[in-house]
Amino acid sequence: MGNNPRMKLQIFLVLALCVTFAVSVNLRKSEESLQNKKSGLIVIPLKRIETTVTDRQQLFDFITKSQRYVTDELADLDSDDEYTSTAVSSASLPHIGLHNFKNTQYTGEIAVGSAENRFSVIFDTGSANMWINSAECPDRGCKLHHQYDPAKSSSFKRVGFNLEVQFGTGQLAGEIASDNVWFGGVNIANQDFSMIKKEVGEVFVQAKFDGIVGLAFPQMAAYDMNPVFDNVMKQSLLQNNVFSFYYDRNEGQATSQLILGGVDESLVQGEVKYYPVIDQYYWTIEADKIMIGGKDLGLCKPKCRLIADTGTSLMTGPTGDLTSLLDQINPDDTCSNMNQLPDISFDIGSDRYTLNPGDYVMAVNKDGVESPYAKAGSKMSSCAAAFMPLDIPEPQGPAWILGDIFLSKYYTCLLYTSPSPRDRQKSRMPSSA
């Protein structure tokens, strides 16, 4: 499995305002990673995938619920064995393109076994394990997607453990394996992952992705496995141990990106801010206040934990605190009071990050597909605040999750080493206007 290359590093979460218009990016094909020679960034294009309200709830449950796993020899995945629970309630840098359908979920590509064997995955900073659909899974959800076939890879190795996730009426189970992985064109040797062998749940049948790549910390991973980016660091594959997300809110655009090795300055405007990560489990920072219409609701006592989670499309909060917040905004389900709704702000350090009603209210059309109100046009049939209750247990919680609703407005960079004085002096990022 491996030691933790993050332990001696200073770790920061970096925020900056995204450019608010479609950015012109030269993408050869959405499924290909690109190298931006001018900036030195590796870009992984991201896609939007269309998700209904019901699908989103199931996917949310799947990603946020506890992961349970056997800690000894391989066991029968259909057995009733007891499991141990891990609580989870610029010169040549890579860009990985992300695609976003209906502003609900973003996927990009990795390759396993060979550079040509590509899979569409969710890059999830809220989990740490890597799951890939396999040919050893007979279930319908597996067969409808691209399947990894270990028999066709000369670098495949069996590790000898199982991993299982249960959520509501669904179940996902797999076998831990190891193979070479290509991440934005970066070749990672001997990456551990869970090879999916059993899927139960309609969410997998309807899903438009083949797996999930966790980008959280090793403390969350099963069996002390190194998450993908930790192996990137361990194998010294990038000049700078940084990855960042840019989400384009405009539907039909192919400019959303996961960027390896730094920040793409053309995608942000204003000043870039650094905040220390306070817990190497989730990507967690602290807020001093949560404001509604400029009024402090007293929810941070004395601080609030905020988690940057690219695997969650919505915002979440502790049940009691979220109830207090929603009592103050109360969007009408007919969308008729949008002009009267207040802004929601998070005070982080000396900085204020604001979501207006067009950001945090989701419009739902007659097919059950959601999009932010500001992008919904005249086709919406109802409106709802883009928040869900989630009580994350101690010691990681209570905490608020900043999902894609927030991250699509503020460019988010995950930084593993302390920024140098020279980097701080360059913190003014040019707009690409």
Coordinates of C-alpha atoms in Angstrom, one line a residue:
M1 CA 0.0 0.0 0.0
G2 CA 2.4 2.8 1.0
N3 CA 3.4 5.5 3.4
N4 CA 1.8 9.0 3.4
P5 CA 3.7 11.5 1.3
R6 CA 1.6 14.4 2.7
M7 CA 2.7 14.1 6.4
K8 CA 5.6 16.6 6.2
L9 CA 3.9 19.1 3.9
Q10 CA 2.1 22.3 4.6
I11 CA -1.3 22.0 3.0
F12 CA -3.5 24.8 1.7
L13 CA -6.8 25.2 0.0
V14 CA -6.7 28.1 -2.4
L15 CA -9.8 30.1 -3.6
A16 CA -10.3 32.7 -6.3
L17 CA -13.3 34.0 -8.2
C18 CA -13.8 32.1 -11.5
V19 CA -14.2 34.0 -14.7
T20 CA -18.0 34.2 -15.3
F21 CA -18.1 33.7 -19.0
A22 CA -17.3 30.9 -21.4
V23 CA -13.5 30.6 -21.8
S24 CA -12.0 29.7 -25.1
V25 CA -9.8 26.6 -24.6
N26 CA -8.2 24.7 -27.4
L27 CA -9.4 21.1 -26.8
R28 CA -8.5 18.5 -29.4
K29 CA -11.1 16.1 -28.1
S30 CA -13.1 16.1 -24.8
E31 CA -11.8 12.7 -23.9
E32 CA -8.1 13.6 -24.3
S33 CA -5.9 15.3 -21.8
L34 CA -3.9 18.2 -23.0
Q35 CA -0.7 20.0 -22.1
N36 CA -0.7 23.7 -22.0
K37 CA 2.9 24.5 -22.9
K38 CA 2.6 28.1 -22.1
S39 CA 1.4 27.7 -18.6
G40 CA 3.0 24.4 -17.8
L41 CA -0.3 22.8 -16.7
I42 CA -1.7 19.4 -17.4
V43 CA -5.4 19.7 -18.2
I44 CA -8.0 17.0 -17.9
P45 CA -11.2 18.1 -19.6
L46 CA -14.4 17.6 -17.6
K47 CA -17.9 16.8 -18.8
R48 CA -21.3 17.6 -17.2
I49 CA -23.5 14.6 -16.8
E50 CA -27.3 14.9 -16.7
T51 CA -28.8 13.7 -13.4
T52 CA -32.4 13.7 -12.3
V53 CA -33.4 14.6 -8.7
T54 CA -33.8 11.0 -7.7
D55 CA -30.5 10.0 -9.3
R56 CA -28.7 12.8 -7.4
Q57 CA -30.1 11.7 -4.1
Q58 CA -28.9 8.1 -4.6
L59 CA -25.5 9.2 -5.8
F60 CA -25.2 11.6 -2.9
D61 CA -26.0 8.7 -0.5
F62 CA -23.5 6.5 -2.2
I63 CA -20.6 8.9 -2.0
T64 CA -21.2 10.2 1.5
K65 CA -22.1 7.1 3.4
S66 CA -19.7 4.9 5.3
Q67 CA -17.3 2.5 3.5
R68 CA -17.1 -0.9 5.0
Y69 CA -14.3 -3.4 4.3
V70 CA -12.8 -6.8 5.2
T71 CA -9.4 -6.4 6.7
D72 CA -8.0 -9.9 6.1
E73 CA -8.1 -12.5 3.3
L74 CA -10.5 -12.2 0.4
A75 CA -14.1 -13.0 1.4
D76 CA -17.2 -14.0 -0.5
L77 CA -18.8 -10.8 -1.6
D78 CA -22.3 -12.3 -1.3
S79 CA -21.8 -13.5 2.3
D80 CA -23.2 -11.9 5.4
D81 CA -19.7 -11.4 7.1
E82 CA -19.3 -8.6 9.5
Y83 CA -17.3 -5.6 8.3
T84 CA -15.2 -3.0 10.0
S85 CA -16.6 0.6 9.4
T86 CA -14.6 3.6 8.5
A87 CA -16.8 6.6 9.2
V88 CA -17.4 8.8 6.3
S89 CA -21.3 10.3 7.1
S90 CA 3.7 26.9 -15.9
A91 CA 5.8 24.8 -18.4
S92 CA 4.3 21.4 -18.7
L93 CA 1.5 20.7 -16.3
P94 CA -1.5 18.4 -17.1
H95 CA -5.2 19.6 -17.6
I96 CA -7.9 17.0 -17.4
G97 CA -11.1 18.1 -19.3
L98 CA -14.3 17.8 -17.4
H99 CA -17.8 17.7 -18.9
N100 CA -20.9 19.0 -17.1
F101 CA -24.5 18.1 -18.1
K102 CA -27.2 20.2 -16.5
N103 CA -24.7 21.6 -14.0
T104 CA -25.2 18.6 -11.7
Q105 CA -22.1 16.3 -12.0
Y106 CA -18.7 16.5 -13.7
T107 CA -16.7 13.6 -15.1
G108 CA -13.3 13.3 -16.7
E109 CA -11.1 10.4 -17.9
I110 CA -8.3 8.2 -16.6
A111 CA -6.8 5.1 -18.1
V112 CA -6.0 1.8 -16.3
G113 CA -3.7 -1.0 -17.5
S114 CA -2.8 0.9 -20.7
A115 CA -2.9 4.5 -21.9
E116 CA -5.7 3.6 -24.4
N117 CA -8.0 1.8 -21.8
R118 CA -10.0 4.9 -20.7
F119 CA -12.7 5.3 -18.2
S120 CA -15.1 8.1 -17.4
V121 CA -14.9 8.9 -13.7
I122 CA -16.0 11.4 -11.0
F123 CA -12.9 13.1 -9.5
D124 CA -14.0 13.3 -5.8
T125 CA -12.2 15.3 -3.2
G126 CA -14.7 14.0 -0.6
S127 CA -13.5 10.4 -0.8
A128 CA -10.2 8.6 -1.0
N129 CA -10.7 5.2 -2.6
M130 CA -10.5 4.6 -6.4
W131 CA -13.3 2.4 -7.9
I132 CA -13.3 1.1 -11.4
N133 CA -16.1 -1.0 -13.1
S134 CA -14.7 -4.4 -14.0
A135 CA -15.4 -7.3 -16.4
E136 CA -15.8 -9.6 -13.3
C137 CA -19.1 -7.9 -12.4
P138 CA -22.1 -9.6 -13.9
D139 CA -24.7 -7.0 -12.8
R140 CA -26.6 -4.8 -15.3
G141 CA -25.1 -1.6 -14.0
C142 CA -21.7 -2.9 -14.8
K143 CA -22.5 -4.3 -18.2
L144 CA -23.9 -0.9 -19.3
H145 CA -20.5 0.8 -18.8
H146 CA -16.9 0.3 -19.9
Q147 CA -15.4 -2.6 -17.9
Y148 CA -11.8 -3.1 -16.8
D149 CA -10.6 -6.5 -17.8
P150 CA -7.7 -7.6 -15.6
A151 CA -6.9 -10.5 -18.0
K152 CA -5.9 -8.0 -20.7
S153 CA -3.4 -6.2 -18.5
S154 CA 0.1 -7.5 -18.0
S155 CA 0.7 -5.1 -15.1
F156 CA -2.4 -6.2 -13.1
K157 CA -1.9 -7.6 -9.6
R158 CA -4.3 -8.9 -7.0
V159 CA -3.9 -7.4 -3.5
G160 CA -6.1 -9.7 -1.5
F161 CA -8.8 -7.6 0.2
N162 CA -12.4 -6.6 -0.4
L163 CA -14.1 -3.3 -0.1
E164 CA -17.8 -2.6 0.2
V165 CA -20.1 0.4 0.4
Q166 CA -23.7 0.1 1.5
F167 CA -26.2 3.0 1.2
G168 CA -30.0 2.8 1.6
T169 CA -31.0 -0.1 -0.6
G170 CA -27.8 0.0 -2.7
Q171 CA -24.5 -1.8 -2.5
L172 CA -21.2 -1.6 -4.2
A173 CA -18.5 -4.3 -3.6
G174 CA -15.1 -4.9 -5.1
E175 CA -11.7 -6.5 -4.9
I176 CA -8.6 -4.4 -4.2
A177 CA -6.2 -4.7 -7.1
S178 CA -3.1 -2.8 -8.4
D179 CA -2.3 -1.7 -12.0
N180 CA -0.7 1.2 -13.8
V181 CA -2.9 4.3 -14.1
W182 CA -2.7 7.3 -16.5
F183 CA -3.9 10.4 -14.8
G184 CA -4.0 13.4 -17.3
G185 CA -1.2 11.6 -19.2
V186 CA 0.9 11.2 -16.0
N187 CA 1.8 7.5 -15.7
I188 CA 1.3 6.2 -12.1
A189 CA 2.9 2.8 -11.4
N190 CA 1.2 0.2 -9.2
Q191 CA -1.9 2.2 -8.2
D192 CA -4.2 0.4 -5.8
F193 CA -7.9 0.5 -6.6
S194 CA -11.1 -1.3 -6.0
M195 CA -12.1 -3.4 -9.0
I196 CA -15.9 -3.4 -8.9
K197 CA -17.4 -6.9 -8.8
K198 CA -20.9 -6.3 -7.6
E199 CA -23.4 -3.4 -8.0
V200 CA -26.9 -3.2 -6.5
G201 CA -29.0 -0.1 -7.0
E202 CA -30.6 1.8 -9.8
V203 CA -28.1 4.6 -9.5
F204 CA -25.5 2.4 -11.2
V205 CA -27.7 1.5 -14.0
Q206 CA -28.5 5.1 -14.8
A207 CA -25.0 6.5 -14.0
K208 CA -23.0 8.0 -16.8
F209 CA -19.6 7.2 -15.3
D210 CA -17.5 4.1 -15.0
G211 CA -15.9 4.8 -11.6
I212 CA -14.8 7.3 -8.9
V213 CA -11.3 8.6 -8.2
G214 CA -11.0 9.8 -4.6
L215 CA -8.7 12.8 -4.0
A216 CA -9.1 13.1 -0.3
F217 CA -6.4 12.1 2.3
P218 CA -5.0 8.6 3.0
Q219 CA -6.5 8.6 6.5
M220 CA -9.9 8.1 4.8
A221 CA -8.7 5.3 2.4
A222 CA -9.2 1.6 3.1
Y223 CA -6.1 -0.5 4.1
D224 CA -3.8 2.6 4.2
M225 CA -3.9 2.8 0.4
N226 CA -2.4 5.8 -1.2
P227 CA -5.0 7.8 -3.1
V228 CA -4.1 8.6 -6.7
F229 CA -2.6 12.0 -6.1
D230 CA -0.6 10.8 -3.1
N231 CA 1.1 8.3 -5.5
V232 CA 1.7 11.2 -7.9
M233 CA 3.6 12.9 -5.1
K234 CA 5.3 9.8 -3.9
Q235 CA 6.6 9.0 -7.4
S236 CA 7.6 12.7 -8.0
L237 CA 5.5 12.9 -11.2
L238 CA 4.8 16.7 -11.1
Q239 CA 7.0 19.7 -10.6
N240 CA 4.4 21.2 -8.2
N241 CA 2.2 19.1 -5.9
V242 CA -1.0 21.0 -6.8
F243 CA -4.3 20.3 -8.4
S244 CA -7.2 22.6 -9.1
F245 CA -10.7 22.6 -10.4
Y246 CA -12.4 25.0 -12.8
Y247 CA -16.1 24.4 -13.4
D248 CA -17.8 26.2 -16.3
R249 CA -21.5 26.8 -15.5
N250 CA -22.5 27.3 -19.1
E251 CA -24.3 24.2 -20.4
G252 CA -23.1 22.9 -23.7
Q253 CA -19.5 24.1 -23.0
A254 CA -16.5 21.7 -22.8
T255 CA -14.2 24.0 -20.8
S256 CA -14.5 22.6 -17.3
Q257 CA -11.2 21.3 -16.2
L258 CA -9.2 19.4 -13.5
I259 CA -5.7 21.0 -13.7
L260 CA -2.6 19.2 -12.4
G261 CA 0.5 21.0 -11.3
G262 CA -0.7 24.6 -10.6
V263 CA -3.3 27.3 -11.3
D264 CA -4.4 28.3 -14.8
E265 CA -4.3 32.1 -14.3
S266 CA -6.6 32.7 -17.3
L267 CA -9.5 31.1 -15.5
V268 CA -9.6 33.4 -12.4
Q269 CA -10.0 37.1 -11.7
G270 CA -9.1 39.1 -8.7
E271 CA -6.9 37.9 -5.9
V272 CA -6.0 34.3 -5.0
K273 CA -6.4 33.5 -1.3
Y274 CA -4.6 30.8 0.7
Y275 CA -6.3 29.0 3.7
P276 CA -4.7 26.3 5.8
V277 CA -6.3 22.8 5.8
I278 CA -7.0 22.0 9.4
D279 CA -7.7 18.3 9.1
Q280 CA -5.9 15.8 6.8
Y281 CA -9.1 13.7 6.2
Y282 CA -11.4 15.9 4.2
W283 CA -10.2 19.1 2.5
T284 CA -11.4 21.2 5.5
I285 CA -10.9 24.9 6.2
E286 CA -12.5 27.1 8.8
A287 CA -15.1 29.9 8.5
D288 CA -15.7 32.6 11.1
K289 CA -19.3 33.4 10.1
I290 CA -22.2 32.3 7.8
M291 CA -24.2 35.4 6.9
I292 CA -27.7 35.7 5.5
G293 CA -28.4 39.1 3.8
G294 CA -25.4 40.5 5.7
K295 CA -26.7 39.2 9.1
D296 CA -24.6 36.8 11.2
L297 CA -26.9 33.8 12.2
G298 CA -24.5 32.7 14.9
L299 CA -24.0 29.3 13.4
C300 CA -20.2 29.3 13.8
K301 CA -19.4 28.8 17.5
P302 CA -16.7 29.9 17.4
K303 CA -15.8 28.5 14.0
C304 CA -17.5 26.5 11.2
R305 CA -15.8 23.7 9.4
L306 CA -16.1 23.9 5.6
I307 CA -15.3 20.9 3.3
A308 CA -14.5 21.4 -0.4
D309 CA -16.1 18.3 -2.0
T310 CA -16.1 18.0 -5.8
G311 CA -18.2 14.7 -5.6
T312 CA -21.2 16.6 -4.1
S313 CA -23.3 18.8 -6.4
L314 CA -25.2 20.5 -3.6
M315 CA -24.3 22.3 -0.3
T316 CA -24.9 20.5 2.9
G317 CA -25.0 21.5 6.6
P318 CA -25.7 20.1 10.1
T319 CA -29.4 19.5 10.3
G320 CA -30.2 22.0 13.1
D321 CA -28.0 24.8 11.6
L322 CA -29.3 24.2 8.1
T323 CA -32.8 24.4 9.3
S324 CA -32.0 27.8 10.8
L325 CA -30.5 28.9 7.5
L326 CA -33.4 27.7 5.4
D327 CA -35.9 29.4 7.6
Q328 CA -34.2 32.7 6.6
I329 CA -34.3 32.2 2.8
N330 CA -37.4 30.0 2.1
P331 CA -37.5 30.1 -1.8
D332 CA -41.0 29.6 -3.1
D333 CA -41.4 26.4 -5.1
T334 CA -42.9 28.4 -7.9
C335 CA -39.8 30.5 -8.1
S336 CA -42.0 33.6 -7.6
N337 CA -39.9 35.2 -4.8
M338 CA -36.5 35.0 -6.3
N339 CA -36.0 38.8 -6.3
Q340 CA -36.7 39.0 -2.6
L341 CA -34.2 36.2 -1.5
P342 CA -31.0 37.2 0.4
D343 CA -27.4 36.5 -0.4
I344 CA -25.6 33.7 1.6
S345 CA -22.0 34.5 2.5
F346 CA -19.2 32.6 4.2
D347 CA -16.6 34.7 6.0
I348 CA -13.2 32.9 5.8
G349 CA -10.4 34.7 7.4
S350 CA -10.7 38.3 6.3
D351 CA -12.5 37.4 3.1
R352 CA -16.2 37.0 2.2
Y353 CA -17.5 34.5 -0.3
T354 CA -21.0 35.2 -1.4
L355 CA -23.7 33.1 -3.2
N356 CA -26.6 35.0 -4.6
P357 CA -30.1 33.4 -5.1
G358 CA -29.2 32.6 -8.7
D359 CA -26.3 30.5 -7.4
Y360 CA -28.0 28.6 -4.6
V361 CA -31.5 28.1 -5.9
M362 CA -32.0 25.1 -8.2
A363 CA -34.7 25.1 -10.9
V364 CA -36.2 21.8 -11.8
N365 CA -37.8 21.2 -15.2
K366 CA -40.7 18.9 -16.0
D367 CA -38.2 16.0 -16.6
G368 CA -36.8 16.3 -13.1
V369 CA -33.5 17.7 -14.3
E370 CA -31.9 20.5 -12.2
S371 CA -29.9 23.5 -13.1
P372 CA -29.0 26.7 -11.2
Y373 CA -31.8 29.2 -11.4
A374 CA -29.6 31.8 -13.1
K375 CA -29.1 29.4 -16.0
A376 CA -32.5 27.8 -16.1
G377 CA -34.2 30.2 -18.5
S378 CA -38.0 29.9 -18.7
K379 CA -38.3 26.1 -18.7
M380 CA -38.4 25.5 -14.9
S381 CA -41.4 23.9 -13.2
S382 CA -40.3 24.4 -9.6
C383 CA -37.5 25.8 -7.4
A384 CA -35.7 24.6 -4.3
A385 CA -32.7 25.7 -2.3
A386 CA -29.6 23.6 -3.2
F387 CA -29.0 22.4 0.3
M388 CA -29.3 19.1 2.0
P389 CA -28.9 18.1 5.7
L390 CA -25.9 16.0 6.5
D391 CA -24.6 15.4 10.1
I392 CA -20.9 14.5 9.7
P393 CA -19.8 12.9 13.0
E394 CA -16.9 14.0 15.1
P395 CA -14.0 14.5 14.9
Q396 CA -14.4 15.6 11.2
G397 CA -17.7 17.2 11.9
P398 CA -20.0 19.0 12.4
A399 CA -19.2 20.5 9.1
W400 CA -20.6 22.2 6.0
I401 CA -19.9 20.8 2.6
L402 CA -19.1 23.2 -0.2
G403 CA -20.3 21.3 -3.2
D404 CA -20.2 22.2 -6.9
I405 CA -22.7 25.0 -6.3
F406 CA -20.0 26.9 -4.5
L407 CA -17.0 25.4 -6.4
S408 CA -18.4 26.4 -9.8
K409 CA -18.3 30.1 -8.7
Y410 CA -14.9 30.0 -6.9
Y411 CA -11.9 28.4 -8.6
T412 CA -10.5 25.9 -6.1
C413 CA -6.9 24.8 -5.8
L414 CA -5.6 22.1 -3.5
L415 CA -2.0 22.9 -2.6
Y416 CA 0.4 20.6 -0.7
T417 CA 3.4 22.8 -0.1
S418 CA 3.6 26.3 1.5
P419 CA 3.4 29.0 -1.1
S420 CA 6.7 30.9 -1.4
P421 CA 6.9 34.7 -0.8
R422 CA 7.4 35.0 -4.6
D423 CA 4.1 33.1 -5.2
R424 CA 2.3 35.3 -2.7
Q425 CA 3.6 38.4 -4.4
K426 CA 2.1 37.1 -7.6
S427 CA -1.3 36.5 -6.0
R428 CA -3.1 38.9 -8.3
M429 CA -4.4 36.8 -11.1
P430 CA -5.3 38.4 -14.4
S431 CA -8.8 38.1 -15.8
S432 CA -9.0 36.5 -19.2
A433 CA -11.4 39.3 -20.4

